[in-house]
XYZ file of C-alpha atoms in Angstrom:
727
model
C 19.670 30.277 -20.592
C 20.025 33.559 -18.456
C 17.244 33.897 -15.933
C 14.174 36.078 -16.698
C 14.793 39.201 -14.709
C 11.016 39.901 -14.824
C 10.107 40.274 -11.070
C 6.527 39.065 -11.642
C 7.641 35.730 -13.177
C 7.626 32.566 -11.154
C 9.927 29.981 -12.748
C 9.073 26.270 -11.859
C 11.176 23.338 -12.904
C 8.783 20.397 -13.490
C 9.791 16.714 -13.299
C 8.025 13.640 -12.460
C 8.644 9.903 -11.995
C 12.380 10.022 -11.149
C 12.473 6.597 -9.677
C 15.861 6.640 -7.913
C 16.950 3.187 -7.134
C 15.691 1.498 -10.142
C 17.905 -1.582 -11.254
C 20.594 -0.240 -8.506
C 21.829 -4.067 -8.401
C 22.428 -4.148 -12.001
C 26.122 -4.015 -12.698
C 25.545 -1.602 -15.679
C 22.418 0.314 -15.068
C 22.931 0.741 -11.257
C 23.742 4.305 -11.215
C 21.374 5.736 -13.910
C 18.462 6.904 -11.914
C 20.348 9.058 -9.368
C 22.830 10.388 -12.018
C 19.754 11.770 -14.076
C 18.059 13.046 -10.817
C 21.379 14.862 -10.097
C 21.239 16.236 -13.385
C 17.727 17.636 -13.024
C 18.688 19.326 -9.778
C 21.756 20.723 -11.392
C 19.591 22.378 -14.125
C 17.445 24.071 -11.628
C 20.508 25.575 -10.027
C 21.714 26.733 -13.477
C 18.659 27.959 -14.534
C 18.038 29.872 -11.294
C 14.425 28.780 -11.045
C 12.221 29.820 -8.088
C 10.996 26.393 -7.054
C 11.100 22.725 -8.232
C 7.843 20.756 -8.539
C 8.162 16.815 -8.556
C 4.848 14.755 -9.446
C 5.511 11.537 -7.583
C 7.583 8.384 -7.483
C 10.914 10.239 -6.454
C 11.923 6.656 -5.215
C 11.517 3.495 -7.214
C 10.943 1.519 -3.856
C 8.455 2.054 -1.075
C 11.361 1.529 1.252
C 14.387 3.065 -0.761
C 18.136 1.880 0.012
C 20.678 3.570 1.977
C 22.393 4.612 -1.416
C 19.276 5.672 -3.010
C 18.381 7.889 0.006
C 21.993 9.284 0.189
C 22.253 10.171 -3.312
C 18.964 12.068 -3.375
C 19.701 14.039 -0.109
C 23.317 14.757 -1.435
C 21.883 16.038 -4.631
C 19.242 18.131 -2.841
C 21.727 19.752 -0.600
C 24.359 20.487 -3.218
C 21.866 22.250 -5.681
C 18.757 23.520 -3.304
C 20.659 24.968 -0.312
C 22.425 28.328 -0.581
C 22.703 31.917 0.571
C 20.444 33.356 -2.283
C 16.899 33.972 -0.608
C 13.866 32.589 -2.052
C 11.837 35.240 -3.530
C 8.472 33.366 -2.938
C 6.099 34.698 -0.432
C 4.204 32.267 1.321
C 0.526 33.080 1.789
C -1.466 30.222 3.200
C -1.570 28.512 6.472
C 1.289 25.892 6.521
C -0.671 23.884 9.227
C -3.220 23.090 6.780
C -1.218 22.016 3.804
C 1.780 20.345 5.736
C 1.201 17.601 8.147
C 4.843 16.910 9.190
C 6.967 17.452 12.171
C 7.340 21.060 11.329
C 4.233 23.055 10.114
C 5.981 25.553 8.014
C 7.642 25.674 4.683
C 11.269 24.868 4.582
C 12.643 28.195 3.151
C 10.998 30.199 6.070
C 13.063 27.784 8.749
C 15.659 30.199 10.436
C 17.948 27.541 11.097
C 18.200 26.168 7.044
C 19.231 28.401 4.149
C 17.197 27.371 1.075
C 17.572 28.978 -2.142
C 15.437 26.773 -4.339
C 12.455 25.036 -2.373
C 11.351 21.657 -3.576
C 7.581 20.700 -3.359
C 6.556 17.100 -4.156
C 3.554 14.817 -3.691
C 4.038 10.974 -3.363
C 3.403 8.414 -6.049
C 2.258 4.810 -6.148
C 5.934 3.638 -5.656
C 6.984 5.837 -2.622
C 3.483 5.874 -0.933
C 3.058 5.799 2.906
C 2.837 2.585 4.786
C 3.322 0.800 8.042
C 3.116 2.097 11.523
C 2.628 5.850 11.526
C 1.775 5.748 7.846
C 5.095 7.638 6.866
C 7.003 7.535 3.538
C 10.316 8.601 2.287
C 9.380 11.905 1.677
C 8.453 12.374 5.347
C 12.224 11.794 6.043
C 13.280 14.582 3.644
C 10.670 16.842 5.021
C 11.879 16.511 8.486
C 15.602 16.764 7.126
C 14.393 20.320 5.776
C 15.131 19.314 1.994
C 11.542 18.829 0.629
C 8.150 20.242 1.170
C 5.687 17.203 1.036
C 2.245 18.198 0.369
C -0.951 16.601 -1.104
C -1.378 14.024 1.619
C -4.526 11.898 1.420
C -5.456 10.731 4.960
C -8.861 9.599 4.064
C -9.045 7.767 0.498
C -13.086 8.039 0.439
C -12.998 11.685 1.631
C -10.538 13.880 0.007
C -10.093 17.407 0.682
C -7.480 19.231 -1.517
C -6.066 22.630 -0.148
C -3.938 24.916 -2.181
C -0.495 26.248 -1.357
C -0.620 29.920 -1.834
C 2.536 31.648 -3.182
C 3.283 35.070 -4.612
C 6.002 36.896 -6.463
C 5.465 40.404 -7.491
C 2.144 40.759 -8.816
C 1.853 36.915 -9.962
C -0.119 34.819 -7.437
C 0.059 31.036 -7.563
C -2.433 28.497 -6.187
C -0.416 25.122 -6.290
C -2.670 22.115 -5.569
C -1.328 18.499 -4.853
C -3.216 15.134 -5.089
C -1.021 12.229 -4.048
C -1.430 8.721 -5.583
C -4.579 6.784 -4.412
C -5.418 3.145 -5.873
C -7.089 4.021 -9.188
C -10.307 2.027 -8.598
C -10.825 3.819 -5.417
C -9.786 7.202 -6.665
C -12.260 6.639 -9.384
C -15.065 5.642 -6.951
C -14.542 8.720 -4.814
C -14.718 11.147 -7.655
C -17.918 9.411 -8.849
C -19.430 9.726 -5.516
C -18.412 13.361 -5.206
C -16.158 12.895 -2.269
C -13.370 15.031 -3.478
C -13.508 18.796 -2.573
C -11.249 21.254 -3.762
C -10.704 24.658 -1.810
C -10.173 27.993 -3.512
C -8.576 31.338 -1.850
C -11.202 33.409 -0.155
C -10.037 36.761 -1.703
C -8.947 37.576 -5.196
C -9.312 33.959 -6.442
C -9.704 35.228 -9.739
C -6.263 36.526 -9.824
C -4.454 33.194 -8.936
C -2.905 31.024 -11.542
C -4.072 27.584 -10.515
C -1.456 24.788 -10.954
C -2.330 21.045 -9.854
C 0.156 18.011 -9.776
C -1.553 14.557 -9.391
C -0.112 11.014 -9.829
C -2.849 8.753 -11.533
C -3.489 6.706 -14.519
C -4.150 9.090 -17.234
C -5.422 6.572 -19.661
C -8.383 4.161 -19.355
C -6.691 0.703 -19.038
C -9.924 -0.601 -17.519
C -13.252 1.430 -17.141
C -12.466 2.108 -13.464
C -8.638 2.220 -13.342
C -7.898 5.755 -14.141
C -8.951 9.253 -13.531
C -10.449 11.257 -16.170
C -9.439 14.935 -17.094
C -13.180 15.860 -17.081
C -13.672 15.192 -13.481
C -11.050 17.939 -12.388
C -12.299 21.178 -11.554
C -12.570 23.625 -14.556
C -11.083 26.496 -12.702
C -7.665 24.796 -13.054
C -5.158 26.548 -15.581
C -2.507 23.763 -15.841
C -2.289 20.240 -14.669
C 0.946 18.302 -14.286
C 0.161 14.680 -14.666
C 2.545 12.112 -13.131
C 2.486 8.318 -13.129
C 2.710 8.060 -17.033
C 6.191 7.526 -18.520
C 5.793 8.640 -21.891
C 7.162 12.028 -22.253
C 4.316 14.283 -23.634
C 5.764 17.752 -22.317
C 3.901 19.958 -24.557
C 0.872 21.228 -23.020
C -2.532 20.000 -24.473
C -5.612 21.884 -23.975
C -8.800 20.187 -22.999
C -11.607 21.380 -24.882
C -14.057 20.669 -22.451
C -12.662 22.010 -19.118
C -10.502 24.663 -20.579
C -7.375 23.851 -18.929
C -4.127 22.512 -20.336
C -2.479 19.251 -19.203
C 1.333 18.543 -19.277
C 2.573 15.035 -19.024
C 6.531 15.251 -18.362
C 7.001 11.541 -18.202
C 9.849 9.565 -16.359
C 13.500 10.437 -16.187
C 14.672 6.893 -16.540
C 13.317 3.921 -18.570
C 11.728 1.459 -16.337
C 10.219 -0.760 -18.861
C 11.342 -1.616 -22.376
C 8.091 -0.275 -24.191
C 7.896 2.213 -27.059
C 6.623 5.028 -24.895
C 9.982 4.791 -22.664
C 11.967 5.392 -26.031
C 10.884 9.031 -26.342
C 13.430 11.471 -25.605
C 13.226 12.385 -21.866
C 13.037 15.887 -20.993
C 12.110 18.508 -18.047
C 10.211 21.552 -18.254
C 10.634 25.102 -16.727
C 7.438 26.686 -16.583
C 7.122 30.618 -16.396
C 4.033 31.846 -14.957
C 3.348 35.513 -15.301
C -0.041 36.474 -14.108
C -2.553 34.209 -15.519
C -0.343 33.144 -18.421
C 2.395 30.674 -18.827
C 5.204 29.344 -21.029
C 7.047 26.062 -21.149
C 10.955 25.786 -22.011
C 11.912 22.143 -22.680
C 15.318 20.974 -21.723
C 16.482 17.284 -22.965
C 18.233 15.194 -20.506
C 21.885 14.506 -21.381
C 22.381 11.489 -18.734
C 19.673 9.201 -19.849
C 20.931 5.861 -21.411
C 19.944 5.665 -25.055
C 16.885 3.391 -25.721
C 15.832 1.990 -29.191
C 12.833 -0.447 -29.500
C 11.634 -2.021 -32.772
C 9.107 -4.413 -33.912
C 9.480 -7.069 -36.701
C 6.899 -9.313 -38.016
C 8.564 -12.364 -39.852
C 5.714 -13.123 -41.834
C 5.339 -9.825 -43.820
C 8.969 -8.533 -43.465
C 10.818 -8.584 -46.716
C 13.820 -9.534 -45.193
C 12.456 -12.758 -44.075
C 10.594 -13.647 -47.174
C 10.700 -17.534 -48.117
C 12.142 -18.606 -44.926
C 8.874 -19.976 -43.708
C 8.955 -22.950 -46.030
C 12.652 -23.558 -45.483
C 13.315 -26.538 -43.090
C 15.638 -25.897 -40.229
C 15.615 -22.145 -40.667
C 16.757 -21.177 -37.391
C 20.298 -20.197 -38.135
C 19.129 -17.863 -40.893
C 16.596 -16.126 -38.912
C 18.967 -15.789 -36.119
C 21.567 -14.112 -38.475
C 18.972 -11.629 -40.031
C 17.753 -10.601 -36.611
C 21.385 -10.024 -35.346
C 21.970 -7.614 -38.420
C 18.852 -5.753 -37.130
C 20.175 -5.351 -33.651
C 23.518 -4.129 -34.873
C 21.542 -1.407 -36.770
C 19.630 -0.459 -33.688
C 22.973 -0.231 -31.462
C 24.196 2.263 -34.275
C 21.116 4.204 -34.189
C 21.260 4.620 -30.319
C 24.775 5.833 -30.825
C 23.848 8.498 -33.146
C 20.851 9.587 -30.982
C 23.217 10.241 -28.116
C 25.644 12.010 -30.328
C 23.020 14.327 -31.640
C 22.275 15.339 -27.889
C 25.957 15.745 -26.982
C 27.154 17.055 -30.285
C 28.359 20.417 -29.035
C 30.544 19.156 -26.159
C 33.966 17.916 -26.629
C 34.017 14.144 -25.501
C 37.046 12.821 -23.389
C 37.823 9.405 -22.719
C 35.275 9.133 -20.185
C 32.594 10.758 -22.121
C 31.872 7.841 -24.551
C 28.308 6.977 -25.402
C 26.944 4.311 -22.712
C 25.939 0.977 -23.668
C 22.353 1.432 -25.183
C 18.962 -0.102 -24.265
C 17.826 -2.347 -27.238
C 14.448 -3.971 -27.524
C 13.444 -6.005 -30.562
C 9.840 -7.501 -30.532
C 9.643 -10.447 -32.987
C 6.227 -12.013 -34.043
C 7.155 -15.487 -35.387
C 3.614 -16.662 -36.456
C 3.892 -18.496 -39.386
C 1.183 -19.267 -42.185
C -0.773 -22.469 -42.366
C 1.660 -25.106 -43.323
C 4.971 -23.211 -42.534
C 7.088 -22.606 -39.505
C 9.400 -20.363 -38.248
C 12.001 -21.467 -35.832
C 13.364 -19.028 -33.476
C 16.409 -19.304 -30.929
C 16.167 -19.161 -27.352
C 15.743 -15.422 -26.494
C 18.365 -15.629 -23.300
C 20.982 -17.251 -25.684
C 20.114 -14.639 -28.590
C 20.418 -11.696 -26.139
C 23.687 -13.009 -24.600
C 25.294 -12.593 -28.144
C 25.339 -8.995 -27.563
C 27.001 -8.804 -24.088
C 29.451 -5.780 -23.864
C 27.423 -4.072 -26.683
C 24.252 -3.484 -24.844
C 22.899 -2.572 -21.193
C 20.316 -5.224 -21.127
C 22.079 -8.137 -22.307
C 19.352 -10.573 -20.911
C 16.203 -9.485 -22.644
C 17.250 -7.770 -26.053
C 14.772 -9.945 -28.072
C 11.177 -10.917 -27.270
C 9.504 -13.415 -29.362
C 5.765 -13.954 -29.250
C 3.127 -15.514 -31.634
C -0.460 -14.528 -32.232
C -2.927 -16.470 -30.027
C -4.947 -19.256 -31.970
C -7.692 -21.392 -30.856
C -5.263 -24.271 -30.247
C -3.205 -22.227 -27.653
C -6.641 -21.301 -26.049
C -7.479 -24.975 -25.602
C -4.144 -25.671 -24.074
C -4.673 -22.837 -21.514
C -8.049 -24.313 -20.663
C -6.415 -27.600 -19.687
C -4.207 -25.944 -17.063
C -5.058 -24.813 -13.523
C -4.928 -21.002 -14.549
C -8.040 -19.354 -16.062
C -7.763 -18.595 -19.583
C -7.746 -14.772 -18.938
C -4.720 -15.092 -16.441
C -2.926 -17.382 -18.952
C -3.477 -14.750 -21.874
C -2.434 -11.896 -19.647
C 0.891 -13.925 -18.816
C 1.526 -14.591 -22.383
C 0.654 -11.123 -23.795
C 2.760 -8.476 -21.684
C 5.916 -8.322 -20.142
C 4.729 -7.530 -16.519
C 1.389 -8.199 -15.062
C -0.042 -6.296 -11.911
C -0.859 -8.369 -8.911
C -4.342 -6.868 -8.776
C -5.096 -7.837 -12.344
C -4.039 -11.239 -11.944
C -6.067 -11.855 -8.424
C -9.170 -10.210 -9.940
C -8.855 -12.543 -12.984
C -8.222 -15.749 -10.909
C -11.268 -14.937 -8.401
C -13.492 -14.112 -11.282
C -13.254 -17.715 -12.385
C -13.745 -18.985 -8.823
C -16.555 -19.219 -6.434
C -15.495 -18.135 -2.885
C -18.161 -19.085 -0.068
C -16.253 -17.994 3.112
C -13.473 -15.506 2.197
C -14.399 -12.205 0.746
C -12.764 -11.670 -2.732
C -11.872 -7.989 -2.404
C -10.036 -8.130 0.992
C -8.421 -11.334 -0.174
C -7.016 -9.537 -3.329
C -5.876 -6.680 -1.078
C -3.915 -9.004 1.173
C -2.223 -10.602 -1.709
C -1.198 -7.359 -3.252
C 0.114 -6.159 0.192
C 2.112 -9.474 0.359
C 3.714 -9.035 -2.987
C 3.924 -5.310 -3.502
C 4.863 -4.091 0.101
C 6.765 -7.151 1.330
C 3.960 -7.697 4.202
C 4.647 -11.305 5.099
C 1.719 -11.664 7.357
C -0.713 -9.759 5.185
C -2.571 -13.003 3.989
C -2.330 -14.778 7.390
C -3.941 -11.800 9.166
C -6.560 -11.515 6.529
C -7.664 -15.233 7.000
C -7.548 -15.175 10.836
C -9.623 -11.800 10.752
C -12.253 -13.147 8.213
C -12.586 -16.350 10.052
C -12.930 -15.004 13.372
C -15.596 -12.670 12.096
C -17.448 -15.432 10.454
C -17.306 -17.571 13.494
C -18.378 -14.625 15.856
C -21.343 -13.999 13.476
C -22.372 -17.726 13.462
C -22.468 -17.982 17.112
C -24.954 -15.153 17.414
C -27.540 -16.837 15.293
C -30.762 -18.469 16.814
C -31.255 -22.106 16.849
C -34.241 -21.772 14.473
C -31.783 -20.153 11.806
C -29.258 -22.701 12.369
C -31.462 -25.369 11.697
C -32.579 -23.793 8.456
C -28.918 -23.994 7.222
C -25.503 -21.942 7.397
C -25.025 -21.636 3.673
C -27.160 -18.690 3.414
C -25.822 -16.953 6.653
C -22.202 -17.522 5.655
C -23.051 -15.979 2.341
C -24.700 -12.864 3.991
C -21.547 -12.412 6.401
C -19.328 -12.680 3.342
C -21.385 -10.090 1.327
C -21.430 -7.580 4.290
C -17.538 -7.994 4.822
C -17.110 -7.435 0.883
C -19.495 -4.257 1.174
C -17.700 -2.843 4.199
C -14.229 -3.415 2.598
C -15.235 -1.528 -0.509
C -16.498 1.285 1.510
C -13.279 1.392 3.310
C -14.575 0.376 6.925
C -12.411 -2.712 7.177
C -9.250 -1.448 5.503
C -7.481 -0.553 8.923
C -9.286 -3.550 10.812
C -6.791 -6.057 9.254
C -3.888 -4.332 10.816
C -5.070 -4.204 14.304
C -2.881 -7.124 15.486
C 0.465 -7.200 16.980
C 3.143 -10.041 17.852
C 3.276 -11.574 21.202
C 6.421 -11.508 23.191
C 8.651 -14.512 22.491
C 8.453 -17.025 25.430
C 11.526 -17.475 27.435
C 11.950 -21.382 26.540
C 11.267 -20.888 22.946
C 14.213 -22.245 20.856
C 14.311 -20.932 17.206
C 16.442 -23.729 15.933
C 14.065 -26.411 17.209
C 10.621 -24.784 17.247
C 11.030 -22.368 14.260
C 10.932 -18.481 14.153
C 8.333 -17.064 16.671
C 7.029 -14.690 14.254
C 6.112 -17.380 11.846
C 3.979 -19.120 14.392
C -0.065 -18.609 14.231
C -0.257 -18.220 18.067
C 2.329 -15.306 17.950
C -0.232 -12.858 16.824
C -2.697 -11.136 19.234
C -5.405 -8.445 18.781
C -4.537 -4.874 19.994
C -6.522 -4.280 23.448
C -9.274 -1.730 23.168
C -12.059 -0.477 25.325
C -14.813 -2.906 25.291
C -17.387 -0.692 27.192
C -17.924 1.894 24.562
C -18.210 -1.007 22.007
C -20.623 -2.884 24.224
C -23.007 0.209 24.632
C -23.114 0.780 20.969
C -23.444 -2.916 20.274
C -26.668 -3.299 22.551
C -28.114 -0.334 20.567
C -27.478 -1.868 17.274
C -28.725 -5.386 18.418
C -32.122 -3.655 19.317
C -33.308 -4.056 15.563
C -31.558 -6.854 13.778
C -31.718 -7.348 10.192
C -32.100 -11.144 8.945
C -31.064 -12.328 12.208
C -27.532 -10.664 11.764
C -26.442 -7.609 13.743
C -23.907 -5.497 11.845
C -22.051 -2.355 13.033
C -20.673 0.673 11.029
C -17.328 0.922 12.764
C -14.218 -1.128 11.694
C -14.175 -3.651 14.799
C -17.824 -3.440 15.489
C -18.776 -6.485 13.301
C -20.330 -9.311 15.635
C -19.139 -7.988 18.996
C -20.328 -10.027 21.906
C -22.624 -8.441 24.254
C -21.538 -7.673 27.811
C -23.983 -8.661 30.717
C -26.723 -6.086 31.779
C -25.044 -3.013 33.426
C -26.887 -3.298 36.798
C -24.449 -6.326 37.707
C -21.274 -4.930 38.992
C -18.267 -6.830 37.198
C -16.544 -7.314 40.511
C -19.132 -9.686 41.966
C -19.454 -11.172 38.587
C -15.927 -12.500 38.122
C -15.531 -13.304 41.872
C -18.306 -15.825 42.145
C -20.110 -17.585 39.359
C -22.840 -18.870 41.734
C -23.595 -15.224 42.852
C -23.893 -13.809 39.209
C -26.445 -16.756 38.433
C -28.673 -15.740 41.425
C -28.593 -12.159 40.648
C -29.677 -13.049 36.755
C -32.698 -14.972 38.149
C -35.085 -12.036 38.988
C -34.430 -10.587 35.607
C -35.648 -14.128 34.139
C -39.027 -13.786 35.968
C -39.971 -10.637 34.093
C -39.583 -12.426 30.630
C -42.723 -13.210 28.558
C -44.343 -16.617 28.651
C -43.038 -17.660 25.112
C -39.368 -17.417 26.462
C -39.875 -19.864 29.358
C -38.564 -22.616 27.630
C -35.053 -20.957 26.783
C -33.622 -22.082 30.372
C -33.977 -25.674 29.354
C -31.273 -25.427 26.756
C -28.645 -23.784 29.102
C -26.833 -27.066 30.196
C -26.654 -28.578 26.694
C -25.306 -25.423 25.049
C -23.277 -23.429 27.949
C -22.840 -26.398 30.309
C -23.862 -24.225 33.236
C -25.416 -25.186 36.450
C -27.421 -22.028 36.724
C -29.214 -19.881 34.040
C -27.274 -16.967 33.048
C -29.632 -16.004 30.196
C -31.588 -12.759 30.006
C -34.535 -11.798 27.485
C -33.489 -11.726 24.232
C -31.884 -14.680 22.163
C -28.942 -12.548 21.139
C -28.089 -11.636 24.671
C -28.458 -15.161 25.881
C -25.576 -16.256 23.652
C -23.547 -13.258 24.444
C -23.488 -14.111 28.104
C -22.644 -17.742 27.571
C -19.541 -16.553 25.728
C -18.459 -14.277 28.303
C -18.919 -16.888 30.904
C -16.797 -19.304 29.086
C -13.988 -16.655 29.068
C -14.263 -16.196 32.822
C -13.725 -19.929 33.032
C -10.640 -19.892 31.489
C -9.130 -16.985 33.500
C -10.554 -17.159 37.166
C -9.742 -20.610 38.333
C -6.160 -21.207 39.306
C -4.272 -24.362 37.864
C -4.920 -27.506 39.721
C -1.212 -28.850 40.292
C -0.144 -26.341 42.911
C -2.818 -27.511 45.173
C -2.007 -31.212 44.724
C 1.785 -30.805 45.231
C 1.314 -28.786 48.410
C 1.012 -31.554 51.040
C 3.990 -33.516 49.542
C 6.474 -30.835 50.657
C 6.230 -31.518 54.250
C 3.692 -28.584 55.202
C 0.881 -29.078 57.367
C -2.025 -30.600 55.771
C -5.518 -29.418 56.913
C -8.723 -29.690 55.204
C -9.168 -25.925 54.608
C -5.741 -25.682 52.998
C -7.192 -27.498 49.988
C -9.917 -25.140 49.490
C -7.834 -21.947 49.498
C -6.303 -20.440 46.089
C -2.753 -19.676 46.441
C -0.713 -18.076 43.988
C 3.066 -18.870 43.284
C 3.846 -15.544 45.174
C 2.040 -16.775 48.111
C 3.550 -20.104 48.210
C 7.021 -18.770 49.386
C 5.849 -16.808 52.207
C 3.789 -19.785 53.688
C 6.970 -22.158 53.507
C 8.869 -19.637 55.579
C 6.326 -19.508 58.135
C 6.452 -23.326 58.779
C 9.973 -23.152 59.340
C 9.709 -20.704 62.201
C 9.227 -22.313 65.816
C 5.748 -22.997 67.358
C 6.360 -20.644 70.024
C 6.567 -17.711 67.562
C 3.753 -18.699 65.302
C 0.748 -21.136 65.222
C -0.169 -23.531 62.310
C -3.501 -21.750 62.018
C -1.876 -18.474 61.311
C 0.512 -19.844 58.908
C -2.390 -20.306 56.368
C -4.370 -17.391 57.030
C -3.410 -15.309 53.976
C -7.022 -14.522 52.501
C -6.498 -10.784 52.175
C -3.913 -11.807 49.405
C -6.473 -13.992 47.635
C -9.162 -11.386 47.896
C -6.952 -8.718 46.223
C -6.197 -11.234 43.336
C -9.886 -11.538 42.745
C -10.197 -7.841 42.169
């Protein structure tokens, strides 16, 4: 179609869920996803659109392969770069809407000639993760090929600012909301934590277009975003994430805006919603009005799906009472599959009917899915063949030769009794039988709903399992367990003796409930990531000792400044609730208190006797009812002096800090015992000094010098070095 020459019309090609890289290891379907994406970019160039809008899930994997990234960059460079200038005028502040390495839109870069700019949000498959919180779209933006917008830095406090564009007299406000986990997004909208911004001037003249990537339908009460929570000043909403192509805009009678669901460009699951004809749309915006042009995609592999119920289908009537009816059922099902293959061929020819096909333009192998319910009436039986063996009969005729047929039966009371005897809960077993693919979050939540966790919090546990499976984070569960247990132990160590004697179950439950609440509110989401690997020891042998990264002691906490945390912790300890002191920040839970600030840290670490003596005057000012506290010091802390202060919480905190000093301050005893055996002069004062390894070598050289040049007393007087070490 020739381009609309109206100078006031903005032409936008709209596409979502391209999933480049899907099934790239399959010998037949490996090139389907990127070929269709390349066709979409070619359509944008042929139709001479002003811009391309992608609604998330450009890549199928969070870490796309080199081939997938190469094909996307190749297609974008071939079709979006050129000498034709972009006619869109950029009106908004790029630093507010783009947060990448370059705070400007790519077609205004003087070093790159962009003729068709591409604007994209991220989906749930290509979302940011890891160090730096980068995703694949950040790489494309740095390369100057894509304008990545709609970032969500804080999932519990979302600010949506528009990209303001203008062509002639038409003004466009483009809003983007990238994917957030549906339950959290639902809660954020419920708590009114999503804020939309509008232009300061002439806001009524802008056509408001929004792209988001969330569940459109209520799979569960909280795992979707309702259309009614979106602002009613929107004119059109492009809805990503749903793969069924419903490209005709539907008007919402309550909000007044229209909703368009382009669907995916490649079938990623064998369900009826994916069998609908795949299309893209060209949106023509003129003033406050818009029109949609639908363009079917020609490179999509044909897909046909059907469902057969053997008990009611006339083609299988009477077979349920026939003994050994497996062969007859298989033959009749094969006839149905052959009919589906022919139907797929006709559908493909109907789209390519106007073209002259050569030898290389033959219809591709189709995707075929036949669902068969073989539940038989009482007293009868349907015998079906192994689905793998049945599907392999069509090798060379279909693209999915391993899962052509799917056999299932209606659930009965007998099957539920069998499920009750297994180790899995009933709901989890039903989910595994009833659907082709099950989400990890659903399985974990269903499983934990049947269990009773006493120590580990449920929500962070489920998130750790999801990170382990979905994001390939090998240490997610290990880090979660270490973090949760250390938090519990620190909290229990801060309890008073009276509360310990009452029982620990209630306090453990309180700690678990607080960690659960802090995770739901988003405070402990990042706390699980504040660990890193230690350097591998020099003598570590991976063949004998195993991989260093797989060892529990290989992890360490990232160092942070303890002084501000201690100061804030003392403020929070002033008014504890139920004997447990909690903080609002991520790492502030159960933080040990430092000694009173009047004591300088240098003297406290240099000599423990000095620190105890200085703590004695503060003890005299304690009330009379606290006088019995020092008697417990030797039993709990094994200290000769009393390091405790006024409150019970501070007493335990000082004990914990002194224990750390005992582990770090004294040097190891073996160097002192081995010193006299090496021929050096043995004096009484030598055994009382603490020499490091670096100090031993100079002392040995001093002994080798003649007696005329240096005396024995001078050879061992290296006290300044030891004082420097204490500092």
